[in-house]
Coordinates of C-alpha atoms and ligand atoms in Angstrom, one line a residue:
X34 CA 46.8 -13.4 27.2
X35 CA 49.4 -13.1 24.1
X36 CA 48.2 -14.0 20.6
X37 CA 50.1 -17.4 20.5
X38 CA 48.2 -18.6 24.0
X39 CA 44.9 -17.0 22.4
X40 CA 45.3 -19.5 20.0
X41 CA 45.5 -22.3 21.3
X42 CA 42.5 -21.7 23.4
X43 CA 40.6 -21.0 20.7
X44 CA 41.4 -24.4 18.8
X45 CA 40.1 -25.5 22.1
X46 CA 37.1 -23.5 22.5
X47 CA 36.0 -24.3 18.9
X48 CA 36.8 -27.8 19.3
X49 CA 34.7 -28.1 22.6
X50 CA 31.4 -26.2 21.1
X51 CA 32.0 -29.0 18.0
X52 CA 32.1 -31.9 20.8
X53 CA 29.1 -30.0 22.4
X54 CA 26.5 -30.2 19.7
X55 CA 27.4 -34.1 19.0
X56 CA 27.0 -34.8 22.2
X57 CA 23.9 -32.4 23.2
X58 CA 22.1 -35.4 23.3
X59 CA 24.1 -37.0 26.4
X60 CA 22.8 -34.1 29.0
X61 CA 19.7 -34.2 30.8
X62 CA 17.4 -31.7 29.0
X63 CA 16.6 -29.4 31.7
X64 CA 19.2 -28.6 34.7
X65 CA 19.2 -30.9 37.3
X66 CA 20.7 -28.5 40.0
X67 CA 19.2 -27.4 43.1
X68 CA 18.9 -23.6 43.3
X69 CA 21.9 -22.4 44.8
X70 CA 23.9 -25.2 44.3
X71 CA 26.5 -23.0 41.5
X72 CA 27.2 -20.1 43.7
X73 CA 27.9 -22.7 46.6
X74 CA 30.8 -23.5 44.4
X75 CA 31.8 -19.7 43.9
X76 CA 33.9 -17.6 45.6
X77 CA 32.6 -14.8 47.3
X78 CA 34.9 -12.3 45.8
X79 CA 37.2 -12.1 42.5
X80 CA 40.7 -13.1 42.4
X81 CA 43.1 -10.6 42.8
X82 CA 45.3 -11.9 40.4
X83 CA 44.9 -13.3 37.0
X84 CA 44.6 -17.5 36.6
X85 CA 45.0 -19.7 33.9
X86 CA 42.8 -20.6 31.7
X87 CA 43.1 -23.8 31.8
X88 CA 41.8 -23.5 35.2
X89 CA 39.1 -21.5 33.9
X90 CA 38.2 -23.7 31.1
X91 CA 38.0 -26.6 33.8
X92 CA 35.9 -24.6 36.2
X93 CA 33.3 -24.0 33.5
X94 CA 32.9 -27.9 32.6
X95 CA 32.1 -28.8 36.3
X96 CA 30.6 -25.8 37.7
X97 CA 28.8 -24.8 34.9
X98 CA 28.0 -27.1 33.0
X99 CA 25.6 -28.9 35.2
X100 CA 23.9 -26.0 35.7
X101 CA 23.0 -25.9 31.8
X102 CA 19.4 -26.3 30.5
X103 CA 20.3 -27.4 27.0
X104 CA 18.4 -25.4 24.4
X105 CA 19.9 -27.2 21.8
X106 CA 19.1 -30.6 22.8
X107 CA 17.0 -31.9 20.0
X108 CA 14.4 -33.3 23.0
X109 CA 13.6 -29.5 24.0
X110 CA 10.6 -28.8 23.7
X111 CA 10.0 -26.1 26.1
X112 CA 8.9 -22.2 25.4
X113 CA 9.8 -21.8 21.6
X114 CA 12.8 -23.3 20.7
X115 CA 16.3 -21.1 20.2
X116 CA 17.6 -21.9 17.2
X117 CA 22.2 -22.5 17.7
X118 CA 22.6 -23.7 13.9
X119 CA 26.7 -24.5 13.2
X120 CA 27.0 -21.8 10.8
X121 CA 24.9 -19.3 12.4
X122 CA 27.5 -20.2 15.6
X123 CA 30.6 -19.7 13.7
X124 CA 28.9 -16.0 12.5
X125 CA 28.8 -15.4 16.1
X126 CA 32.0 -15.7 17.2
X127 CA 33.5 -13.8 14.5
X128 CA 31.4 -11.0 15.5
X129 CA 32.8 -11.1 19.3
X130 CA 36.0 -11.2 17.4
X131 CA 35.6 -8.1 16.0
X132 CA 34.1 -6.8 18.5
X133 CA 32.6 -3.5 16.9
X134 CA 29.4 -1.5 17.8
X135 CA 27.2 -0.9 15.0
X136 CA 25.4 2.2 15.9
X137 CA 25.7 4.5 12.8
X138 CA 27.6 3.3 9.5
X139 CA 30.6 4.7 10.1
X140 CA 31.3 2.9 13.3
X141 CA 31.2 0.3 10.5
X142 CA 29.9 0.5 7.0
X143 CA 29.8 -3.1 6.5
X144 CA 28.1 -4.4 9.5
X145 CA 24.8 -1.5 8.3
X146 CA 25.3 -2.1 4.5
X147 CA 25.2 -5.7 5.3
X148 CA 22.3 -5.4 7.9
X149 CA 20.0 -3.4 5.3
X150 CA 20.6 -5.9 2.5
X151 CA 20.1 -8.8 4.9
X152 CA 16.4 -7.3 6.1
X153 CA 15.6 -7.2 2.2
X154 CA 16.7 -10.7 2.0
X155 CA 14.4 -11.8 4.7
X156 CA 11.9 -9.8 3.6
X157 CA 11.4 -11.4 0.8
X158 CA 11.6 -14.5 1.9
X159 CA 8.4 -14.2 4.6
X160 CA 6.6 -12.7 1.8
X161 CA 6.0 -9.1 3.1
X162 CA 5.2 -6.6 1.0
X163 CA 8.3 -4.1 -0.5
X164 CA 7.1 -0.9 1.1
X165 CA 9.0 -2.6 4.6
X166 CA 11.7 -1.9 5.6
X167 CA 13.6 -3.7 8.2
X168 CA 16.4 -3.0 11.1
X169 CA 17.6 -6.2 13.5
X170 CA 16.2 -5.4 17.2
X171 CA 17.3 -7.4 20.0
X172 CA 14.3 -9.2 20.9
X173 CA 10.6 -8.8 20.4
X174 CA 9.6 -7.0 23.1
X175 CA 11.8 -4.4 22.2
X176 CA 10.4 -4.0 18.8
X177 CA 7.1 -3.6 20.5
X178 CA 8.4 -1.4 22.5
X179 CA 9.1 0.7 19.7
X180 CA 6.3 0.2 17.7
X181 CA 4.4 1.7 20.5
X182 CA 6.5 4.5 20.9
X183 CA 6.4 5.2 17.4
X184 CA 2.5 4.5 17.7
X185 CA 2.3 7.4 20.2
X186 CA 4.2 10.1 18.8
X187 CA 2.5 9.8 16.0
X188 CA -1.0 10.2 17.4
X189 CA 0.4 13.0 19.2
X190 CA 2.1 14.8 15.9
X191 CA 5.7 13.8 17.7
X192 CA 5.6 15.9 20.7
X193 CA 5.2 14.0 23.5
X194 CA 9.3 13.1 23.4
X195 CA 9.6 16.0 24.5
X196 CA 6.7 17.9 26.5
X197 CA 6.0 14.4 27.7
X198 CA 2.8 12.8 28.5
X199 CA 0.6 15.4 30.4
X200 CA -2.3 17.0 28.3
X201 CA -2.0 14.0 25.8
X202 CA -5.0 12.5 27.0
X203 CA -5.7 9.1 27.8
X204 CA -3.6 6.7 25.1
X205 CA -5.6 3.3 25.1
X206 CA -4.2 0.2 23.1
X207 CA -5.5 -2.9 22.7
X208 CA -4.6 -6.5 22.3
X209 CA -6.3 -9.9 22.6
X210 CA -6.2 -11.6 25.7
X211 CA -3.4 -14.6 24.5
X212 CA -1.2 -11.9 23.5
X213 CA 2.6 -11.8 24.8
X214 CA 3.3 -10.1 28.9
X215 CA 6.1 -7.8 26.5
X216 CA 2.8 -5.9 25.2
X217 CA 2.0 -5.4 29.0
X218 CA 5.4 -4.4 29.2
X219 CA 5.6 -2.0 26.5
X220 CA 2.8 -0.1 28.2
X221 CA 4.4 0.4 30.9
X222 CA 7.2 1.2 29.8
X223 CA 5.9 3.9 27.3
X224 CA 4.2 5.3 29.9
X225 CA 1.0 4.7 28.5
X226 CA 0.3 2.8 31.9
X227 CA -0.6 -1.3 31.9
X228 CA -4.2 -0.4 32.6
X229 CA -4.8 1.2 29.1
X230 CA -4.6 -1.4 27.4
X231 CA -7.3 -3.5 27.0
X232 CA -7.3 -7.6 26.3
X233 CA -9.9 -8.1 23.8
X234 CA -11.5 -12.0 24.2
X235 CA -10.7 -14.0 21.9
X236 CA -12.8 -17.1 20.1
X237 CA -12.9 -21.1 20.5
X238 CA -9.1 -20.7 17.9
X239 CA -8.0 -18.5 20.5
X240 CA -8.0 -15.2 17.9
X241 CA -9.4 -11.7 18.6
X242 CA -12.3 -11.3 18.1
X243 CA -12.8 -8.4 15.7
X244 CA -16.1 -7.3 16.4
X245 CA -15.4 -7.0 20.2
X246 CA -12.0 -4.9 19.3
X247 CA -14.5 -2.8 17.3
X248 CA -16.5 -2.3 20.5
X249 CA -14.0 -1.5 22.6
X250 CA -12.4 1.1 20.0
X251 CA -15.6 2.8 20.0
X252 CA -16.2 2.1 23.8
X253 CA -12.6 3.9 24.6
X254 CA -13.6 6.8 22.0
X255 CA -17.0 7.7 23.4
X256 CA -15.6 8.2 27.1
X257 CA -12.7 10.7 25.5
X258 CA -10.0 8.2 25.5
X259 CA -7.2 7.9 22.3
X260 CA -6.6 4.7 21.0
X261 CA -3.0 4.8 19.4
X262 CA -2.1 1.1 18.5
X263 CA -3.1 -2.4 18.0
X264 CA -1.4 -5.5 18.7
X265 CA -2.1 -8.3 16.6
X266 CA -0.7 -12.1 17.0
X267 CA 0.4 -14.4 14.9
X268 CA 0.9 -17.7 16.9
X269 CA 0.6 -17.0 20.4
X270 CA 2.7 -18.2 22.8
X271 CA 0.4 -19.7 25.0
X272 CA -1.7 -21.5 22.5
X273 CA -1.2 -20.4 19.3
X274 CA -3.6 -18.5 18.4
X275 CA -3.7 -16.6 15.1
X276 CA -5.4 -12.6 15.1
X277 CA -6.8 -11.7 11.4
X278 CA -4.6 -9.2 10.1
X279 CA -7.8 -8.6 7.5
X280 CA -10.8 -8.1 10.1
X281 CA -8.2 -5.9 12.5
X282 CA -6.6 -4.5 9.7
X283 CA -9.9 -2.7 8.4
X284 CA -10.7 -1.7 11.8
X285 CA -7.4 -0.2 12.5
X286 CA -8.1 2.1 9.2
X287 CA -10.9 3.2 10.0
X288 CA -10.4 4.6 13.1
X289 CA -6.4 6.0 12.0
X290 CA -5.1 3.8 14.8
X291 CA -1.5 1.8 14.7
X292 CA -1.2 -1.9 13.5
X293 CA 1.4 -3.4 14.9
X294 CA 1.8 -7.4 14.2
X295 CA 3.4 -9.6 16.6
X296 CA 4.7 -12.8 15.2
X297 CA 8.1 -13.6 17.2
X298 CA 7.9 -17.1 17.2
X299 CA 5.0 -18.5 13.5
X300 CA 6.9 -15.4 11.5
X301 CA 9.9 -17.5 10.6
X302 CA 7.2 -20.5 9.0
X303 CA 6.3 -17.8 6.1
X304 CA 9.6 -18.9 4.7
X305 CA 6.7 -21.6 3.2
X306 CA 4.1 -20.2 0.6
X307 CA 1.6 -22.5 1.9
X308 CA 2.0 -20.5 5.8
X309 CA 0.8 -17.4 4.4
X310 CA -2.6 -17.3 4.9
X311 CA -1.3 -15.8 8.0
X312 CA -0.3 -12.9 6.7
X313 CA -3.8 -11.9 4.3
X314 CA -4.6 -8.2 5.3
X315 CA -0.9 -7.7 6.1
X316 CA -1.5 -4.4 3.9
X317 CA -3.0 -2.8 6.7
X318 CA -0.1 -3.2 9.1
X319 CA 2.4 -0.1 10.3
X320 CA 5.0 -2.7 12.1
X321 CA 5.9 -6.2 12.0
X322 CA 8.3 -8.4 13.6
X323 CA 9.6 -12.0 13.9
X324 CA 12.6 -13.8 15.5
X325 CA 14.7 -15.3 13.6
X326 CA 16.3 -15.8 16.7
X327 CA 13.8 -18.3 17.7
X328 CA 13.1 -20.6 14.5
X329 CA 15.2 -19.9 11.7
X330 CA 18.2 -21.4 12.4
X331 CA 19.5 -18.3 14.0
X332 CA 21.0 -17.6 17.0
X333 CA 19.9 -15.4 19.7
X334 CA 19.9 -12.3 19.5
X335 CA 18.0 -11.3 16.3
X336 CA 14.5 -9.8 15.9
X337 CA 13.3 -8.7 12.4
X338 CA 11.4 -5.5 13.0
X339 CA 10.0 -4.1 9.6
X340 CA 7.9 -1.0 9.8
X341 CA 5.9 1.2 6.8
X342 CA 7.5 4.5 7.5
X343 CA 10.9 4.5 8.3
X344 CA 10.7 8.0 9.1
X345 CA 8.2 7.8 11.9
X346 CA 10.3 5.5 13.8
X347 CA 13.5 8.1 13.3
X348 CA 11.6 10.8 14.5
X349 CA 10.7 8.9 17.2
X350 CA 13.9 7.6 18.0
X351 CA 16.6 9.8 16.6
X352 CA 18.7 11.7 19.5
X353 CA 22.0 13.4 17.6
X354 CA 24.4 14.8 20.5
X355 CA 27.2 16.5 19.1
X356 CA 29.9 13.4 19.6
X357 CA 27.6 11.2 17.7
X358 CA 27.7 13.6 14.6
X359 CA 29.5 12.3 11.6
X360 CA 30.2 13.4 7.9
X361 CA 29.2 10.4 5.9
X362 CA 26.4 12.0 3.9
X363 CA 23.7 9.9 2.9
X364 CA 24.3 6.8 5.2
X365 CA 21.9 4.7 7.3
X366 CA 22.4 5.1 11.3
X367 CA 20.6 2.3 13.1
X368 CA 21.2 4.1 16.6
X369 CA 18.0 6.0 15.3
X370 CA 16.0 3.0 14.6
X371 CA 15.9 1.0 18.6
X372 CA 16.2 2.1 21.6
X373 CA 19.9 1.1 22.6
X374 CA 22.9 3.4 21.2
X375 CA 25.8 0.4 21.1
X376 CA 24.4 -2.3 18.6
X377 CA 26.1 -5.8 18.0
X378 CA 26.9 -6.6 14.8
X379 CA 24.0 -9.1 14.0
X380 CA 23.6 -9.2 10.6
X381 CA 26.6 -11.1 9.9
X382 CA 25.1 -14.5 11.6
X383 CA 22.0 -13.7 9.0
X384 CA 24.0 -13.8 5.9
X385 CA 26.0 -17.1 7.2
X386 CA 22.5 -18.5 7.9
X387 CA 20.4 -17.8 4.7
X388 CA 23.5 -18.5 2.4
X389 CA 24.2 -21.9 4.4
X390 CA 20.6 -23.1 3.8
X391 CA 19.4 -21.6 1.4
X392 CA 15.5 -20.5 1.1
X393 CA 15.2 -24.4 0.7
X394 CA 17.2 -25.7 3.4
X395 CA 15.2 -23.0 6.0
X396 CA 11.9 -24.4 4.5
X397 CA 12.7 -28.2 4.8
X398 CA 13.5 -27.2 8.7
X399 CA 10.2 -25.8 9.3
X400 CA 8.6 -28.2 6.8
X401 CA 10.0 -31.2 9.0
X402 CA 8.9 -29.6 12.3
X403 CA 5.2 -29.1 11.2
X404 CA 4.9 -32.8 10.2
X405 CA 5.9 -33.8 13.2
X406 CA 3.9 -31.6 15.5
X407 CA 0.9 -33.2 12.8
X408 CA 2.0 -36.5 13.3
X409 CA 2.4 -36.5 17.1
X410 CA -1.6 -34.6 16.9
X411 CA -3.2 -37.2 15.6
X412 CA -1.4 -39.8 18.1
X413 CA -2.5 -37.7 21.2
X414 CA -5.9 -37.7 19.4
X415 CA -5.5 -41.5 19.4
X416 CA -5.4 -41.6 23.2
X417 CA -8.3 -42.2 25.2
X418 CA -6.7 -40.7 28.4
X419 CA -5.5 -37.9 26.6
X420 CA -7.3 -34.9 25.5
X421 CA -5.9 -32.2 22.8
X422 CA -6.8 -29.4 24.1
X423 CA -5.0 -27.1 21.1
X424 CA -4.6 -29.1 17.8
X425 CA -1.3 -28.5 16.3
X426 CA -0.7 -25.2 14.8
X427 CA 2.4 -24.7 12.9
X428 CA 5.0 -27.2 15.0
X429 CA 3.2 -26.2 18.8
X430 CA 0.4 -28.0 20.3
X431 CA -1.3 -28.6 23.8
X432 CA -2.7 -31.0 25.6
X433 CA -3.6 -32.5 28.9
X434 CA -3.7 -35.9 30.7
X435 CA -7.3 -36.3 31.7
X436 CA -7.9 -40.0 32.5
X437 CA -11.4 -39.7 34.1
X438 CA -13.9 -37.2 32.6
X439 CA -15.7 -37.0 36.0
X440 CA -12.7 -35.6 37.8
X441 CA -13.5 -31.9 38.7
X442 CA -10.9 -29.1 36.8
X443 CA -9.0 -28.8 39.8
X444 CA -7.8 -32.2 40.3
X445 CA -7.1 -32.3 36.1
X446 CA -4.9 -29.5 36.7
X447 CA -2.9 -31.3 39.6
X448 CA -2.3 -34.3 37.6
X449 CA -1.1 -32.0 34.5
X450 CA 1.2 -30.2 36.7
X451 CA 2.9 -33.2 38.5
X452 CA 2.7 -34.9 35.0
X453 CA 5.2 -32.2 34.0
X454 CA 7.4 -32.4 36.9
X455 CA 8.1 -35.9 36.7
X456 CA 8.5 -35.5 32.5
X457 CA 11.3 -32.7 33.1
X458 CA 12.7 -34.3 36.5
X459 CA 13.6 -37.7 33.8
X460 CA 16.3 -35.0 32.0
X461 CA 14.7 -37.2 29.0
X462 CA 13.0 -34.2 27.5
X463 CA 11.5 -30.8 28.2
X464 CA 8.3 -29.2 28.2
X465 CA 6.5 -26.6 29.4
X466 CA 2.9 -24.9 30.1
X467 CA 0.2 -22.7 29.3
X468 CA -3.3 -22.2 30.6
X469 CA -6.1 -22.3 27.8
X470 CA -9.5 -21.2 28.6
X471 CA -8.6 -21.7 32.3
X472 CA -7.1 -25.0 32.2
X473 CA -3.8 -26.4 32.9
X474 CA -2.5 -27.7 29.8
X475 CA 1.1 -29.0 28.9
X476 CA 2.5 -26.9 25.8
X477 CA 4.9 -29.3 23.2
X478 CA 6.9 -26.9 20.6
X479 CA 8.7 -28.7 18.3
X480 CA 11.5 -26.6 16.2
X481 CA 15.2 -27.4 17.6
X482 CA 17.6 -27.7 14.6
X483 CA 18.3 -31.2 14.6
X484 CA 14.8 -32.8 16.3
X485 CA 14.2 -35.7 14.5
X486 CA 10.8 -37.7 14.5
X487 CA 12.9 -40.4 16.9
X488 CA 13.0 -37.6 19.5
X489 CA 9.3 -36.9 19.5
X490 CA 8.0 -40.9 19.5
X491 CA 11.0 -41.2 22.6
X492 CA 9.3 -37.9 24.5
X493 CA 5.7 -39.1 24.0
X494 CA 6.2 -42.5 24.5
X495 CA 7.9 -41.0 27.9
X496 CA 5.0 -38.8 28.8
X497 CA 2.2 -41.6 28.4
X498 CA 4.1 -43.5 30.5
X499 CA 4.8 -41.3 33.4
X500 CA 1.0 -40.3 33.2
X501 CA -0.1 -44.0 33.5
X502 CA 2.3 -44.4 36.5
X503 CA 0.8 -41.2 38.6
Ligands
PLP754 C1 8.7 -15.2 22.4 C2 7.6 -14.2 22.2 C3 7.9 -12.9 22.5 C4 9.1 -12.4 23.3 O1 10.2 -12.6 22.7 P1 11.6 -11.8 23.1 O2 12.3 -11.8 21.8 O3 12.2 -12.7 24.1 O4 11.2 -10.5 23.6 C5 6.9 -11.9 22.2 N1 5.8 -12.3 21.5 C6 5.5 -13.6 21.2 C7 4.2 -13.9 20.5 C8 6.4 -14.6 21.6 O5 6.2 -15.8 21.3

């Protein structure tokens, strides 16, 4: 493709993503395809020869398209939302222009310089203390990743990287029981081995509970196990729960074990003062993260990992071969900070981002979304036939349809689940689910970047009418 044709498909491409977010609102919510039904339209085997893009272009409207499930349709209310914002969009494709990999700051000076500044920017706007220091990760269960990597070389004075795990002991970790599967993950990953880690219960606000994380600490330590790290939540993805960073925090001292904070999705609401309760005891933590990736405005991929000592995490992570080796002196190289060498170049999308809002144009987003999730609380409240099984916490709440308090669990559970089917099956909105204390409950996450209060009256007023009609 020569320059002049690049062009004009760009014009094209730009004009179509513009058309795309006016008209978001025209698509079903969720996909309405049968599974299958887009490789039914695919040929089995690449052309041998180039096509036009026209073609292309044409083949992505009606093959692909359909089978879209559109994030950015301001009635999405499914997992956590996934921020697109316009200027966070147009950061985006200048970075695939470029196309460069950020792995040390040679391999581009601006795209580190820019990242490091960007991680102080966003640091101070959660409100985390200045001893954190911050590197973009691609998602949060990569940061955990590493934070439990680091966790572990640490307790074992950085030698298992290299002897690996044998004569380290058992490594025990611990998180509540609503925390996110990537903790799971990290275990295994780590080698640490899913069964180590132990899911402490949680209370009636779906938090840890500290005392019995103080048990099972002691528990693990009297039968010769190490613990190595805990894993504290802010806003679960289940049901929101909220861990004490205070309570943990002290804990976590005084047995010399890891803090690590998870707050992927609530992080980005500490852009508001009045959010920060979340964050009391936040002293006591080693690592942190959020995604901005899901809430602020940015879009995917982009999770802020902030840790205490930057060092720990380079000596965990820092691999030097001799075609990596460069002369720049005293330079940042994020290769040593993740686990991937090749990095995108990320930070670029945050600058666009917080310079197009503002600190005051991120915290009206947020502001608007907990209002609503309030508002649409106390209407569920209102219900007789409706029970709110999570109050709203930040902009997420749950609930369930439970019409007749003598039904047994079981059939409540069945009416929940073909209540969601038939919500999502209307392409009128999307939602998901959770469980909470066992039951079946329907999960509603307001945060897209241009839900408006209209959107969450239309999806409610949709629900209580499809539950009636069951
Ligand atoms: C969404 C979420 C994650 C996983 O996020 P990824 O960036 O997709 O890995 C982890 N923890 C919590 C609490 C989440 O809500």
């Amino acid at each position: 493709m020569d320059n002049q044709e690049f062009t004009k498909h760009l014009h094209a491409v730009g004009e179509w993503i513009a058309r795309y977010q006016r008209e978001v609102e025209g698509y079903p919510v969720c996909a309405q395809t049968r599974p299958g039904a887009l490789k039914a339209g695919l040929p089995v085997s690449p052309p041998r020869t180039g096509e036009a893009m026209e073609a292309i272009l044409e083949d992505f409207q009606d093959l692909v398209m359909p089978g879209i499930t559109h994030w950015q349709h301001p009635s999405y209310f499914g997992y956590f939302p996934a921020n697109a914002s316009p200027p966070s969009v147009l950061a985006e494709m200048l970075t695939a222009g470029l196309g460069v990999i950020a792995f040390n700051w040679e391999a581009s000076p601006a795209a580190t310089e820019l990242e490091e500044r960007m991680m102080e920017w966003l640091r101070q706007a959660i409100g985390l203390p200045g001893n954190f220091t911050g590197v973009i990760q691609s998602t949060a269960s990569e940061a955990t990743l590493c934070a439990l990597l680091t966790a572990r070389e640490r307790l074992c004075g950085f030698t298992t990287n290299e002897t690996g795990l044998q004569g380290a002991g058992r490594l025990t970790a611990f998180c509540s029981d609503e925390a996110h599967s990537s903790v799971d993950k990290a275990m295994r990953i780590a080698g640490l081995g899913s069964v180590n880690l132990r899911k402490v219960p949680t209370d009636t606000a779906f938090a840890m509970s500290p005392e019995a994380l103080e048990a099972a600490i002691r528990d693990d330590i009297e039968q010769g196990a190490r613990p190595v790290c805990v894993i504290a939540t802010l806003g679960a993805t289940g049901t929101s729960g909220f861990d004490s960073l205070t309570a943990i925090g002290e804990i976590c001292r005084r047995h010399d074990v890891w803090l690590h904070v998870d707050a992927a999705w609530a992080g980005s609401a500490l852009v508001l003062e009045d959010c920060r309760w979340m964050i009391e005891g936040i002293e006591h933590a080693d690592s942190f993260l959020f995604n901005p990736h899901k809430w602020l405005l940015t879009n995917f991929d982009c999770t802020a990992y902030f840790v205490r000592d930057t060092t720990a995490l380079t000596n965990t992570l820092g691999i030097t071969p001799e075609y990596l080796k460069t002369s720049a002196g005293d330079v940042t190289d994020f290769r040593d900070w993740g686990v991937p060498l090749g990095r995108r170049f990320r930070a670029l999308k945050l600058w666009f981002v917080l310079r197009a809002y503002g600190l005051e144009g991120l915290q009206h987003h947020i502001r608007g979304h907990i209002a609503m999730a309030q508002e649409l609380g106390a209407r569920i409240e209102a219900e007789p036939d409706f029970e709110l099984v999570v109050p709203p916490r930040l902009a997420l709440l749950c609930f369930r349809y439970c019409p007749n308090r003598s039904y047994d669990d079981e059939h409540i559970d069945e009416l929940n689940q073909r209540l969601l089917a038939s919500v999502n099956a209307s392409g009128k909105t999307y939602l998901t689910h959770a469980r909470a204390r066992g039951h079946y409950v329907i999960r509603f996450a307001i945060g897209q970047t241009f839900t408006e209060p209209r959107h969450v009256d239309a999806a409610w007023r949709l629900i209580t009418s499809l539950a009636r009609q069951l």
